[in-house]
Structure formats: C-alpha cells, structure tokens
mmCIF file of C-alpha atoms in Angstrom:
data_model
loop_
_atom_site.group_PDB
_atom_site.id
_atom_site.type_symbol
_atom_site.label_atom_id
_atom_site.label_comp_id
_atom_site.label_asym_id
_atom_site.label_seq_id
_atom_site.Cartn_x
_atom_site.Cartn_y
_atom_site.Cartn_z
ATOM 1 C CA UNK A 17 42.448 -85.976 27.875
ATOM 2 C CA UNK A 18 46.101 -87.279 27.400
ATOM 3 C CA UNK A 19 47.256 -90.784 28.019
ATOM 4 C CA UNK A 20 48.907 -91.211 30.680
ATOM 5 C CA UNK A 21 52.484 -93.536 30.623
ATOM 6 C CA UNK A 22 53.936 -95.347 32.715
ATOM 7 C CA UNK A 23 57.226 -96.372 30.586
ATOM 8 C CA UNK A 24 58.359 -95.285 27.373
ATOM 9 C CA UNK A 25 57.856 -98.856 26.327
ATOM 10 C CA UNK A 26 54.412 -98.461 27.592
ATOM 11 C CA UNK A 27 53.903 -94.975 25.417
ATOM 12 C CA UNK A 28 55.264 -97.093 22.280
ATOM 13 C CA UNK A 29 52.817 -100.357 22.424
ATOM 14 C CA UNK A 30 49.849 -97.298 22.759
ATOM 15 C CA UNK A 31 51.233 -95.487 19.518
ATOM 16 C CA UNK A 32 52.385 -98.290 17.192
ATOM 17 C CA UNK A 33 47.942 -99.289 17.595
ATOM 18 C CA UNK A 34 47.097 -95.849 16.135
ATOM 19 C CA UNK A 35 46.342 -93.972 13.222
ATOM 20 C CA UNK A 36 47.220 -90.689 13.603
ATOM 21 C CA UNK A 37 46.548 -87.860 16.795
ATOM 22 C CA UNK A 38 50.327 -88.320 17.263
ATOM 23 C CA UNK A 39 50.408 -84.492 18.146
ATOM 24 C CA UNK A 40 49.342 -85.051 21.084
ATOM 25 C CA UNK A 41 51.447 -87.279 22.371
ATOM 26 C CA UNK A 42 55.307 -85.444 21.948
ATOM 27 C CA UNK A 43 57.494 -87.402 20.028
ATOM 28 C CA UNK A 44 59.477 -86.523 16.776
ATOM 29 C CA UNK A 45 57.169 -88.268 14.135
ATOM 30 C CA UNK A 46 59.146 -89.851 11.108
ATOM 31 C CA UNK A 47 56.652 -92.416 10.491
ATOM 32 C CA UNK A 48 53.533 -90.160 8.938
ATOM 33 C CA UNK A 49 54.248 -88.440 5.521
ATOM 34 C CA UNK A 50 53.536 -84.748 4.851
ATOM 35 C CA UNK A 51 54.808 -81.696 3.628
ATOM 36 C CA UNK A 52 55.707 -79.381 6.817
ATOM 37 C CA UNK A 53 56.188 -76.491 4.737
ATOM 38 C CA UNK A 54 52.683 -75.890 3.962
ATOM 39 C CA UNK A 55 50.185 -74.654 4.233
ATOM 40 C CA UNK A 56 51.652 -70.752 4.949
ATOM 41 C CA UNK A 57 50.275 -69.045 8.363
ATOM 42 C CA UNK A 58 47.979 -66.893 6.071
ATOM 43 C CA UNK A 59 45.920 -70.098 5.214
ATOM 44 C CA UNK A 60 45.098 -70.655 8.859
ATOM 45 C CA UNK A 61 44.706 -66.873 9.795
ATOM 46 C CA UNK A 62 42.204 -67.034 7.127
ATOM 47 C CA UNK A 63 40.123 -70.355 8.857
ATOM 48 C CA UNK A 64 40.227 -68.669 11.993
ATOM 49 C CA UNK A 65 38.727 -65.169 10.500
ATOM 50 C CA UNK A 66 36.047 -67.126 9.389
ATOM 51 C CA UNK A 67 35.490 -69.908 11.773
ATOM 52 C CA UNK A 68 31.989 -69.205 12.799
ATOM 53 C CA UNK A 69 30.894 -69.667 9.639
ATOM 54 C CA UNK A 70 32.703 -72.822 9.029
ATOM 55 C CA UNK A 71 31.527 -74.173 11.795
ATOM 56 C CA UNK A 72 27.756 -73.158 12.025
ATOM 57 C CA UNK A 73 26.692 -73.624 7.945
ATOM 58 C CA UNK A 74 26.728 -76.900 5.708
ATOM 59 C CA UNK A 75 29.533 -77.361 3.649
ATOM 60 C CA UNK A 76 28.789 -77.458 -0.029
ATOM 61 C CA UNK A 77 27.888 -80.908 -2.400
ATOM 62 C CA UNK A 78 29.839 -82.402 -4.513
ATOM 63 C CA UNK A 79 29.110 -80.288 -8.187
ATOM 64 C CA UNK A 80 30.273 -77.552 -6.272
ATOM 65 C CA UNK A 81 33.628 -79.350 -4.949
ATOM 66 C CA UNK A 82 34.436 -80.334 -7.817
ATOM 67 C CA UNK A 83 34.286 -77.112 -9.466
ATOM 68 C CA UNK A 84 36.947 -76.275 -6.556
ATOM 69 C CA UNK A 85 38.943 -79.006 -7.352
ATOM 70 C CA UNK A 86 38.764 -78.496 -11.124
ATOM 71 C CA UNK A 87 39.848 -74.777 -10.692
ATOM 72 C CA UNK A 88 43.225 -75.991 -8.912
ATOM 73 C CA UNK A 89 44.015 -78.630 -11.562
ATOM 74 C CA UNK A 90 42.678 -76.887 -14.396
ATOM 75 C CA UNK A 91 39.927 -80.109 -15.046
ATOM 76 C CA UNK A 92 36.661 -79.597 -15.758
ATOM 77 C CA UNK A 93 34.420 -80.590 -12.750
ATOM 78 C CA UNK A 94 32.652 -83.250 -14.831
ATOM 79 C CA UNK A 95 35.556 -85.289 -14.486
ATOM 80 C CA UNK A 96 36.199 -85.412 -10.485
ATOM 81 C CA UNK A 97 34.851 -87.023 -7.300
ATOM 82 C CA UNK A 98 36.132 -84.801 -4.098
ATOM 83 C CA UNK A 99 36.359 -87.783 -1.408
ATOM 84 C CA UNK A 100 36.639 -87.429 2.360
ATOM 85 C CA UNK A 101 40.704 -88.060 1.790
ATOM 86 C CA UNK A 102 41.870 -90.166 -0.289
ATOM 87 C CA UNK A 103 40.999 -93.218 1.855
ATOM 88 C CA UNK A 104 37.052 -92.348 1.134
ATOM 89 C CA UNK A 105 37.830 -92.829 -2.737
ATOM 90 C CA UNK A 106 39.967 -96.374 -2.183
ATOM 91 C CA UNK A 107 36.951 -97.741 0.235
ATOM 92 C CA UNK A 108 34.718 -96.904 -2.723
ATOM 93 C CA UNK A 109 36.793 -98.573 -5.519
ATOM 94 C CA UNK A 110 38.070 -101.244 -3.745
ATOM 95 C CA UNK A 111 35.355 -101.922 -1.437
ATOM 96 C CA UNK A 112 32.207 -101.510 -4.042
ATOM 97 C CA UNK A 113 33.237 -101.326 -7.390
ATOM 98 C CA UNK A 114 35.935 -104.018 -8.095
ATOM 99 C CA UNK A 115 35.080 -106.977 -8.704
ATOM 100 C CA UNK A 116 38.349 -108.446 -9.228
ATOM 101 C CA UNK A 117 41.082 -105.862 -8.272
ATOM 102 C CA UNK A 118 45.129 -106.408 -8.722
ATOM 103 C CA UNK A 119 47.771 -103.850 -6.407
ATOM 104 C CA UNK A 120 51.282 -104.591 -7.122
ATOM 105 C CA UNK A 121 52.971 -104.823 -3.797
ATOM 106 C CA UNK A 122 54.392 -103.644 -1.559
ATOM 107 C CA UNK A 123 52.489 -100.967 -1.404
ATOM 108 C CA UNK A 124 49.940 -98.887 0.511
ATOM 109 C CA UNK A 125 47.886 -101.505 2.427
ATOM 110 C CA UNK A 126 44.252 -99.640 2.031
ATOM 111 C CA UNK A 127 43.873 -100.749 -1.446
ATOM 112 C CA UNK A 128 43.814 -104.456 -0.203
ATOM 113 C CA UNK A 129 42.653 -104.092 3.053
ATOM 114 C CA UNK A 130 39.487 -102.486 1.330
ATOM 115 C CA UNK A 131 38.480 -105.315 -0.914
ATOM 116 C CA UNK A 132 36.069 -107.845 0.312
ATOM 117 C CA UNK A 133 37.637 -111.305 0.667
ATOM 118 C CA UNK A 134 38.628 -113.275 -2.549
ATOM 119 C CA UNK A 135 38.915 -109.761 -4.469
ATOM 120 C CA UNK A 136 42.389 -108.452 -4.506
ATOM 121 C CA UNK A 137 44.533 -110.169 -6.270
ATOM 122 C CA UNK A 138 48.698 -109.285 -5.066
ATOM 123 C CA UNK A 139 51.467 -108.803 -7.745
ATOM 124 C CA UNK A 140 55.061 -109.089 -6.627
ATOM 125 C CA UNK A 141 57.402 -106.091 -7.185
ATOM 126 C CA UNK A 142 60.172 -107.392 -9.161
ATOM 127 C CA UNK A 143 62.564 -108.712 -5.667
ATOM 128 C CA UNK A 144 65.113 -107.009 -4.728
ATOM 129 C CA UNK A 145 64.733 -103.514 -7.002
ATOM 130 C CA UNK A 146 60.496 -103.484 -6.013
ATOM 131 C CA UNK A 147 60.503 -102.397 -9.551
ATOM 132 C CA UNK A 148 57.345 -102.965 -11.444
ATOM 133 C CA UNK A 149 56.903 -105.058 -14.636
ATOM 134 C CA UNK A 150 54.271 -103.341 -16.451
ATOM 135 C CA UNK A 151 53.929 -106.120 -19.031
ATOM 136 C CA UNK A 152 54.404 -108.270 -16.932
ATOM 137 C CA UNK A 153 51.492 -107.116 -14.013
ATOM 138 C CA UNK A 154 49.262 -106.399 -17.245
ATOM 139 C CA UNK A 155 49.636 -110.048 -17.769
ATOM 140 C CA UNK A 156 48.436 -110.850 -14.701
ATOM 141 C CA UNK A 157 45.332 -108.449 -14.552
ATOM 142 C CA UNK A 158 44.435 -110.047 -17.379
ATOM 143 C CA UNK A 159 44.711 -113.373 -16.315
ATOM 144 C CA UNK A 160 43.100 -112.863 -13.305
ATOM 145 C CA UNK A 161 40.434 -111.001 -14.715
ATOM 146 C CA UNK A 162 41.043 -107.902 -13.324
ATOM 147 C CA UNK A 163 38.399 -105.010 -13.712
ATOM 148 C CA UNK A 164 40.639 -102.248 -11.758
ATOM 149 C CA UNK A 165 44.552 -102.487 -11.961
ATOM 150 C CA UNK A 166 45.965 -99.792 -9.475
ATOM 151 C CA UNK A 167 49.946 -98.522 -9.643
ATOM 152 C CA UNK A 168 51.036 -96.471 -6.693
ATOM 153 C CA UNK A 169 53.567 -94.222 -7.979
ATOM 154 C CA UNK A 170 55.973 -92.910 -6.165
ATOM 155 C CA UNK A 171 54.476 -96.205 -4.726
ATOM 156 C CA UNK A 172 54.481 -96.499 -0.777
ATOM 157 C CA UNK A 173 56.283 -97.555 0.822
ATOM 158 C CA UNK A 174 59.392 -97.957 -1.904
ATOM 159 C CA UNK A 175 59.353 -94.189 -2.933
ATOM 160 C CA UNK A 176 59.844 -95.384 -6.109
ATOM 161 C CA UNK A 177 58.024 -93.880 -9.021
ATOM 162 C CA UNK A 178 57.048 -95.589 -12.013
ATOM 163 C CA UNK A 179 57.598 -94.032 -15.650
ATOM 164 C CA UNK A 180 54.795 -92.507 -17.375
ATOM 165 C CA UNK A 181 55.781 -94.095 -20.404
ATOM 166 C CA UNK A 182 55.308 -97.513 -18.688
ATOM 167 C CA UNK A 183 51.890 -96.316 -17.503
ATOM 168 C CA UNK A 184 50.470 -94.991 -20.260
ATOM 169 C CA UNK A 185 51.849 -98.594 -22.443
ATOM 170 C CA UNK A 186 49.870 -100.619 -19.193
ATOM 171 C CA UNK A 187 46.970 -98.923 -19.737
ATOM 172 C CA UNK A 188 46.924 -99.558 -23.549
ATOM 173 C CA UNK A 189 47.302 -103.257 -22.613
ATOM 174 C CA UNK A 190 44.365 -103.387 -20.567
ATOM 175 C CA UNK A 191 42.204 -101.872 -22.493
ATOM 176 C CA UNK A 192 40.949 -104.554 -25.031
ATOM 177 C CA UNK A 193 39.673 -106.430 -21.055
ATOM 178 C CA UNK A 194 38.111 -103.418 -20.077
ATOM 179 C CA UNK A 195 40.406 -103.142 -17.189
ATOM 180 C CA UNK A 196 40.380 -99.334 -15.281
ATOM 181 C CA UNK A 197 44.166 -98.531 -14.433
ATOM 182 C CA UNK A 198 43.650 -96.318 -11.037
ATOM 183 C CA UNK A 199 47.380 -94.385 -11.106
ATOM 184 C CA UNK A 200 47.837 -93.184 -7.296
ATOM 185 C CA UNK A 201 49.708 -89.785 -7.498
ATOM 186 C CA UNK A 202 49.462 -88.710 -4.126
ATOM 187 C CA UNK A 203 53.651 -88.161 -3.583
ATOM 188 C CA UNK A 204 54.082 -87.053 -6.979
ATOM 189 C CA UNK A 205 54.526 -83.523 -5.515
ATOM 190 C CA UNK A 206 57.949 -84.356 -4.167
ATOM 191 C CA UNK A 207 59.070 -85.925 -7.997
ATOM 192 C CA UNK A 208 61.641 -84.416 -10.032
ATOM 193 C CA UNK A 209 59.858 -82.734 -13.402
ATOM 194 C CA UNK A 210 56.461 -83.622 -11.255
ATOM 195 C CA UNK A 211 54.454 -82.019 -13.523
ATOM 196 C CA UNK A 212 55.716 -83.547 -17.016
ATOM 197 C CA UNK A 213 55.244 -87.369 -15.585
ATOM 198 C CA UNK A 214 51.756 -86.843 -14.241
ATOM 199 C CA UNK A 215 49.169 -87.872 -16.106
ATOM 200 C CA UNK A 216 46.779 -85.495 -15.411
ATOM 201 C CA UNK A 217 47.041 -83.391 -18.451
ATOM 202 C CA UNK A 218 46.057 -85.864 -20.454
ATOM 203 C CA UNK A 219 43.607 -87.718 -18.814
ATOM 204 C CA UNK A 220 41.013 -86.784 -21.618
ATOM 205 C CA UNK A 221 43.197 -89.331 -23.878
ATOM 206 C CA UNK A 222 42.902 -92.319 -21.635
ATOM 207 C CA UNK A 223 39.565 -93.391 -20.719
ATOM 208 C CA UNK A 224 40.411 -96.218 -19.557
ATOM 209 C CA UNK A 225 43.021 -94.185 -16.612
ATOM 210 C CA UNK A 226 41.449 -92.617 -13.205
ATOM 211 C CA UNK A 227 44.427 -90.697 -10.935
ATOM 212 C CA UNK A 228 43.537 -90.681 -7.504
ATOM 213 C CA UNK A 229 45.231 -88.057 -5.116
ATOM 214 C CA UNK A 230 45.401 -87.639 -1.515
ATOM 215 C CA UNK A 231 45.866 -83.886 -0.399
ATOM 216 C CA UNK A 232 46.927 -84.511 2.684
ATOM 217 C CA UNK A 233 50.364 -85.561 1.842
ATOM 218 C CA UNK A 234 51.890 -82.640 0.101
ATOM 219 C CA UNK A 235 49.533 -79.844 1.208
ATOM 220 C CA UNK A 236 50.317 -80.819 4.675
ATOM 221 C CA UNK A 237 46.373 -81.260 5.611
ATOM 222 C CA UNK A 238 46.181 -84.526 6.830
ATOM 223 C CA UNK A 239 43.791 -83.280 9.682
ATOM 224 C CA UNK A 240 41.326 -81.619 6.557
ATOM 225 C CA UNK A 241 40.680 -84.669 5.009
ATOM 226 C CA UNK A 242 40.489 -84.097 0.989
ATOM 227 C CA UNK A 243 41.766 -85.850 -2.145
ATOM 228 C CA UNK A 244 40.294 -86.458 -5.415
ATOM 229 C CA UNK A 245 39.849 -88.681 -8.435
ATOM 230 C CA UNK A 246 40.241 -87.560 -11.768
ATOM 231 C CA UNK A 247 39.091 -89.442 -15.166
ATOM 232 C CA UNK A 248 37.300 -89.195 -18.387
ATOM 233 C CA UNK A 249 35.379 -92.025 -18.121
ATOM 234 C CA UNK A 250 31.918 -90.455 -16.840
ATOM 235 C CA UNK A 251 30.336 -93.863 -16.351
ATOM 236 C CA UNK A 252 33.421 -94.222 -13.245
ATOM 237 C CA UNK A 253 32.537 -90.415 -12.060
ATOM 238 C CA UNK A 254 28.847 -91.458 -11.461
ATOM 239 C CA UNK A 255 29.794 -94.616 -9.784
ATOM 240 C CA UNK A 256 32.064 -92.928 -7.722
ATOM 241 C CA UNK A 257 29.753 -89.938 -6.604
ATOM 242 C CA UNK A 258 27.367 -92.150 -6.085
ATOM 243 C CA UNK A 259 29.132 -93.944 -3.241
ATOM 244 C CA UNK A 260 29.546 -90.595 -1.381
ATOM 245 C CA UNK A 261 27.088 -89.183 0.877
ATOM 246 C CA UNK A 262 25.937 -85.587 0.395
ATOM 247 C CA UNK A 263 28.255 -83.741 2.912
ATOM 248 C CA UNK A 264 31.046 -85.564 3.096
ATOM 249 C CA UNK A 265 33.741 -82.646 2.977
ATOM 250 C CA UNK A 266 33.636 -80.374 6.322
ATOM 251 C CA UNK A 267 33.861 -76.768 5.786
ATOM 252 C CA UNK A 268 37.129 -76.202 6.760
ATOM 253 C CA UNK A 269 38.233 -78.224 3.890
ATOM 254 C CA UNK A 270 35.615 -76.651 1.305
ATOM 255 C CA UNK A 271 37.654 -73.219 2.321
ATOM 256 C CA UNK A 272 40.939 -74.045 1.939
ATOM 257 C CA UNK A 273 39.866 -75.633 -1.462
ATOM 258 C CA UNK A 274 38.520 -72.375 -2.261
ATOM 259 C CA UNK A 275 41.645 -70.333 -1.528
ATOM 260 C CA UNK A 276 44.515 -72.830 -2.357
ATOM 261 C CA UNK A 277 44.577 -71.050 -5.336
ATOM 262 C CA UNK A 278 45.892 -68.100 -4.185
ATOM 263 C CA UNK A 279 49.125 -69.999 -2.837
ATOM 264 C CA UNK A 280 50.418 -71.605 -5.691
ATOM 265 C CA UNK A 281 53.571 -70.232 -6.039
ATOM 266 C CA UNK A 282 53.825 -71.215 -1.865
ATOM 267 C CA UNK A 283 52.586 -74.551 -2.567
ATOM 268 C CA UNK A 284 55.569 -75.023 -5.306
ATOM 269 C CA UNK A 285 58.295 -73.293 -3.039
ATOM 270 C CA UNK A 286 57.370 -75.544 -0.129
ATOM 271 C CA UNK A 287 57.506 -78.807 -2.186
ATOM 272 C CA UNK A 288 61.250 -77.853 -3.287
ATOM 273 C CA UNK A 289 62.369 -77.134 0.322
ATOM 274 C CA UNK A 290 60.930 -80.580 0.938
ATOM 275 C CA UNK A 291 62.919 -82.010 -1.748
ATOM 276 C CA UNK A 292 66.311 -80.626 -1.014
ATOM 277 C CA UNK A 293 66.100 -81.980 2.421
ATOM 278 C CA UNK A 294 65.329 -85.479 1.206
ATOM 279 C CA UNK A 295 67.729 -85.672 -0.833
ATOM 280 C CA UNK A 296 70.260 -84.573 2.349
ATOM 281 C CA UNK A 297 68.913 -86.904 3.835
ATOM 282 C CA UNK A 298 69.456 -89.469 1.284
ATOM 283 C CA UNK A 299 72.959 -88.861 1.162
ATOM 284 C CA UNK A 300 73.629 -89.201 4.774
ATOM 285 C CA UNK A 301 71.546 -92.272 5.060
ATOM 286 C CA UNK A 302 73.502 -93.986 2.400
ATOM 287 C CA UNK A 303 76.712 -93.535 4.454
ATOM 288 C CA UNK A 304 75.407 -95.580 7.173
ATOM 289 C CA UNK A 305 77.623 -98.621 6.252
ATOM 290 C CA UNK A 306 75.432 -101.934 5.015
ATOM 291 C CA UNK A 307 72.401 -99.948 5.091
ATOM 292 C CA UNK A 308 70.819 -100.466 1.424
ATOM 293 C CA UNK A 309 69.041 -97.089 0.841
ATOM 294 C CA UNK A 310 66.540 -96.666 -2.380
ATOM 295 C CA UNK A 311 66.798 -93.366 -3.875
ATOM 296 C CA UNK A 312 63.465 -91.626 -3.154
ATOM 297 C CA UNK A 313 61.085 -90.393 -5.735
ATOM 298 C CA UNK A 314 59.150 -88.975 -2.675
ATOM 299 C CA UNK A 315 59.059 -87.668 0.945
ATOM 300 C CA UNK A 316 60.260 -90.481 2.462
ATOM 301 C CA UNK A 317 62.774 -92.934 2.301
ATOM 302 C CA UNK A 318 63.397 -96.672 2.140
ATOM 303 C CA UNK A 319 65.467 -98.533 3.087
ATOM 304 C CA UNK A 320 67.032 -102.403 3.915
ATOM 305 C CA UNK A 321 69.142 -102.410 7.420
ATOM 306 C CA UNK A 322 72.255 -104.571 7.288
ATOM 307 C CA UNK A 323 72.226 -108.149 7.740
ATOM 308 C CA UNK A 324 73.996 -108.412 11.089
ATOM 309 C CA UNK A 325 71.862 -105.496 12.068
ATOM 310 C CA UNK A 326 68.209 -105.497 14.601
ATOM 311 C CA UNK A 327 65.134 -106.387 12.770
ATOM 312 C CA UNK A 328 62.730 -103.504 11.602
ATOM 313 C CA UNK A 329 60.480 -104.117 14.616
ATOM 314 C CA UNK A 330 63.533 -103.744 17.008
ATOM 315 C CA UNK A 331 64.931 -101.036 15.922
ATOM 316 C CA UNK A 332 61.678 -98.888 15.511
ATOM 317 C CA UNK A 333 61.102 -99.817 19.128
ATOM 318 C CA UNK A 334 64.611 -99.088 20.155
ATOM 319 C CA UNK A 335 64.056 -95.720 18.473
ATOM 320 C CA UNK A 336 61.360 -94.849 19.898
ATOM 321 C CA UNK A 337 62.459 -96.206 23.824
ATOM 322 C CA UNK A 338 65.560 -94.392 23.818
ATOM 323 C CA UNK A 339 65.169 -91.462 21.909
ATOM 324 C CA UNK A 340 61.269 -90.936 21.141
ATOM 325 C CA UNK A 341 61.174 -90.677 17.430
ATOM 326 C CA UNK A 342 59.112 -93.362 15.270
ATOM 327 C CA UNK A 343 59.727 -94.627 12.054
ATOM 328 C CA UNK A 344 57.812 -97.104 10.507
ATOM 329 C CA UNK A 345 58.814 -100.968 9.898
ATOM 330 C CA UNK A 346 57.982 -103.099 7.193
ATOM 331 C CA UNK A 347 57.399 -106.247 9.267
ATOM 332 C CA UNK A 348 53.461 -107.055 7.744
ATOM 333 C CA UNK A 349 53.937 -106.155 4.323
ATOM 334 C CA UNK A 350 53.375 -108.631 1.262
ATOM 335 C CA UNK A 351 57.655 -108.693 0.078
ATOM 336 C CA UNK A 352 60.491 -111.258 1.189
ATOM 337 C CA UNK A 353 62.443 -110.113 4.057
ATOM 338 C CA UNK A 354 59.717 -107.734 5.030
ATOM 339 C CA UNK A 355 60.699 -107.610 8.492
ATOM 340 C CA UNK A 356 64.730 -105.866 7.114
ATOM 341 C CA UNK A 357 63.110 -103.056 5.969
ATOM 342 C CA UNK A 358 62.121 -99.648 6.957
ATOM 343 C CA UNK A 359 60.613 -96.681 5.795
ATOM 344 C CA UNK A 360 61.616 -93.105 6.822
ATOM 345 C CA UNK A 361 59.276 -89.993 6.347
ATOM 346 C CA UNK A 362 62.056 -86.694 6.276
ATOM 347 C CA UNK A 363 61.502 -84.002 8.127
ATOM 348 C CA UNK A 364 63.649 -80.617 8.912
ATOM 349 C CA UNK A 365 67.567 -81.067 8.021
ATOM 350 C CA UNK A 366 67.916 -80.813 11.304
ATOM 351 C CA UNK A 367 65.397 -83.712 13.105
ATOM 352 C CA UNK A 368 66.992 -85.641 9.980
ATOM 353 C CA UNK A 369 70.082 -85.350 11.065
ATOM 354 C CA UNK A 370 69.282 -86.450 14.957
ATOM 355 C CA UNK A 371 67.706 -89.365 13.363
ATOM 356 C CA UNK A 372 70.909 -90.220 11.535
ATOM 357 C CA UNK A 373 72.837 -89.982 14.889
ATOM 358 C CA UNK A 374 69.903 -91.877 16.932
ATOM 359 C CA UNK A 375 69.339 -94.933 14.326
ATOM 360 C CA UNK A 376 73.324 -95.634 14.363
ATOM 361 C CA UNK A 377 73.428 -95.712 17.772
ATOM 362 C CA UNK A 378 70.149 -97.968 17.885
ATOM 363 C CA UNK A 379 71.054 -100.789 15.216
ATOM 364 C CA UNK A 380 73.352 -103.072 16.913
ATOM 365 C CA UNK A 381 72.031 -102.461 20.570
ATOM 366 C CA UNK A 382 71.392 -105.190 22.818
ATOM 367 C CA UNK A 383 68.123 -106.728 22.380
ATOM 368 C CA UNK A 384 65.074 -104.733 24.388
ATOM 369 C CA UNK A 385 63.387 -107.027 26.697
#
C-alpha cells in the first residue's frame, strides 16, 4: 500500500522519519548514496532466471560467504565476516565488542548510535577543514582508553578521505594500547587511485587494522544487504562471526556475491561514470556564490550554504515542497554550525543539474510556514 498525502509538506514530515523505501514514494532522491550505474541488467536477468531457487532454499553460512567475499577481494576467507550490510558489522563492534570506542566526528551516526551509553567517546574534526589529526585523535584514544578507534574515510558526511599514510602511522600509535583501528572504506570506490590508498592489500601487515565495507554504496545494492570486514587479527574474526546468526545473508545476496565476479570490468566502468559526474557537479556547485563546497573524495558532496542564506533544515524542506527532491541536512550532527551545512548525494548530470537550478532558487525564499 502507498501513503497517501495530503500536502507536499505532509509527504516531507512522512519521508524525513524514514530509512529508506523512498522508491516508492516518487521524488528525485539526493539524500541516499549509491552508485546508479550498477549493477548491469544481466545481474538482475540472472536473479530472476533463478528466483525459485533463491527464494525456496537456505542461503549458505558464513565459511562459505566468506569464501565469496575472499574470491572478489582476493583475501583468504579466514580473514572476513560477511554481515547483513554493513550496519550488521557496526551493531556488532560497537554494540558488543567495544568497551571504550572513539569516532572522530562528524561522521556516520551508526558507529555512535550503536554503543551502549558511556561508550563512545566523540573526537572533533579539526573546525572548519573537518580534517582529521591523526596524532592528535591517537592521543585521545589513548587517553580515553580506547579499545576500537574507527576513521571513516572518505568519511560521511565530509567526503573527505583521509591519507593512507596517516592511517597506517595511527595505527602504529595505537598499537603499544592494544587499540583495533576499524578503517571504514565503504566510498572508497568513488576515490581517485582507489585502489593504491586502500588498505586492503596489506591488511596481513597490520594486525592491529580491520576495514569494514558496505556494498551497498558502490555496487548499488542497498536493497541486498551485504558488506564485509576484513583483518588479520583472527581473535577479531571469531568475535565477529560469533555475533552473527547462521543465515544472516538472503539468497539473493549469496548470488550476486557469487557472480560479481564476472562484472569487474562493469563494476570499474560504472564507478568512473560516477566520478566524472561528481566532479561536474562539483564545479557547478562551487559557482553558486557564498556557497563553501568541499571537494569530494566520494559520491556525494558537502557543503556550507552562505551566511545570509536559509538554514539546512529550510532549505531541504523548501526543496523538497517546491520541487520534490531531498537532500540531506546536517542539523543533528556532533560539528559547530551543524545546522549551515548540507550534504548532496550526485546523481545523473542531468538531475544534478535541476538540482543546481532548484537549490538557487530555494536559498533565499521566504520562510515556509
């Protein structure tokens, strides 16, 4: 059943309370972060050939999705934990296994909003560049007593990547306090030289290092559900597993684990169409005059509006009123001036463009009642 609206404004106050199903409700959706270029139509010809299946057998455990997993990243299977998205992995570290866990921030809320009360500890981005300190955030770990550091990088939602240099000095620091450094690369698809700053090629030198991946973002499955962590510390592997219940990958995910393979070269072509219109995008958002815009390490965009222009919260809702598109506002996160900021998944060239057009016309409105 769809919603029924009343008012646009109506339609808005129901969508800004959710977490996803936006398909059904028609509007342009700049707010969610994925790579519309993939998968291919062959990947979901081949789900629907074999749908009965999928749907009437258990999936497989997790030995066996690992081995999956490892055959795409070229790990052995020993060293990953297949999680129900990425969000299954965070509930696990965060919620379970930290006992004292520091998140620089801003930055993707689950990591916090997993921890039980009086176990997350929140660094400060260096204000205004949201740049992070490595030194200075492995001072604080240590301090605080920190048993898992995590680093977002491209973090969310700055779109700003850290170096790997920088990582792989923060997790030397923390070592001697037996402090796991959990490196989120779940945007690091949409990177320049993507594949010479991740880490996971040599994970086997940094015990001390898990990288945690979401799928969903730049294989465009959000609705499969899969991501991954990857380390050689076996003592975190059997935690990990161990706070995942026997089936919890469907089989429509096991499959397209087991044929990704076969679209590599379509997996890389996508991710540089997605790139080139960022960076379009980028360009035409920084001619917006006042706007501050951060150039993007990812698939999305940040950005500071102008002083004398609407609030975040206003102009997301103006957006959205006049010409349904949604974008998401800042107004919540842990950063001065929270509520100036927003952040701006790109789409097509073209819906990029129409939100260009739509968000100067929608800054210096009058106030919506």
């Amino acid at each position: 059943m769809i919603k029924a609206y009343t008012t646009q404004e109506e339609k808005y106050e129901y969508i800004s309370k959710q977490h996803g199903g936006y398909y059904r409700h028609d509007f342009t959706d700049h707010a969610y972060l994925y790579n519309l270029y993939f998968p291919p139509k062959a990947v979901f010809n081949h789900l629907k050939a074999n749908i009965n299946n999928l749907v009437l057998n258990y999936p497989m455990a997790q030995n066996a999705l690992a081995e999956l997993v490892g055959d795409i990243i070229s790990q052995p299977s020993e060293r990953i934990v297949v999680g129900n998205g990425g969000a299954e992995i965070i509930k696990i570290l965060s919620g379970s296994l930290a006992k004292k866990l520091i998140v620089p921030v801003p930055s993707f809320n689950e990591y916090v909003n997993a921890a039980p009360e009086g176990r997350v500890v929140e660094f400060p981005l260096d204000f205004p560049s949201f740049e992070l300190d490595v030194d200075k955030f492995a001072e604080e770990a240590i301090k605080v007593g920190a048993d898992i550091a995590v680093v977002v990088t491209p973090n969310n939602p700055t779109s700003l990547l850290v170096p790997k240099a920088d990582l792989i000095r923060l997790s030397e620091k923390l070592k001697p306090s037996k402090c796991m450094l959990i490196i989120d690369e779940s945007f690091l698809d949409f990177a320049d030289n993507n594949e010479q700053i991740s880490l996971e090629k040599d994970i086997a030198k940094y015990p001390n290092i898990a990288i945690l991946k979401s799928m969903s973002k730049a294989y465009g499955i959000c609705g499969l559900r899969i991501g991954y962590l990857l380390t050689a510390n076996t003592n975190l592997v059997t935690s990990v597993r161990n706070g995942v219940h026997i089936w919890n990958i469907n089989g429509f995910a096991e499959e397209f684990l087991r044929i990704l393979p076969q679209y590599k070269q379509e997996f890389k072509n996508s991710c540089k169409v997605v790139k080139a219109d960022r960076d379009t995008f980028y360009e035409n958002l920084c001619a917006i005059e006042g706007m501050t815009v951060f150039k993007p390490d990812a698939n999305y965009i940040y950005c500071r509006l102008p002083d004398t222009a609407l609030s975040g919260p206003e102009v997301t809702k103006r957006l959205f009123i006049k010409y349904n598109i949604y974008i998401k506002h800042n107004a919540g996160k842990t950063q001065p001036d929270a509520d100036r900021y927003i952040r701006i998944a790109s789409r097509t060239k073209e819906e990029n463009a129409s939100l260009i057009d739509a968000l100067k016309d929608v800054m210096y409105l009058m106030r919506v009642k």
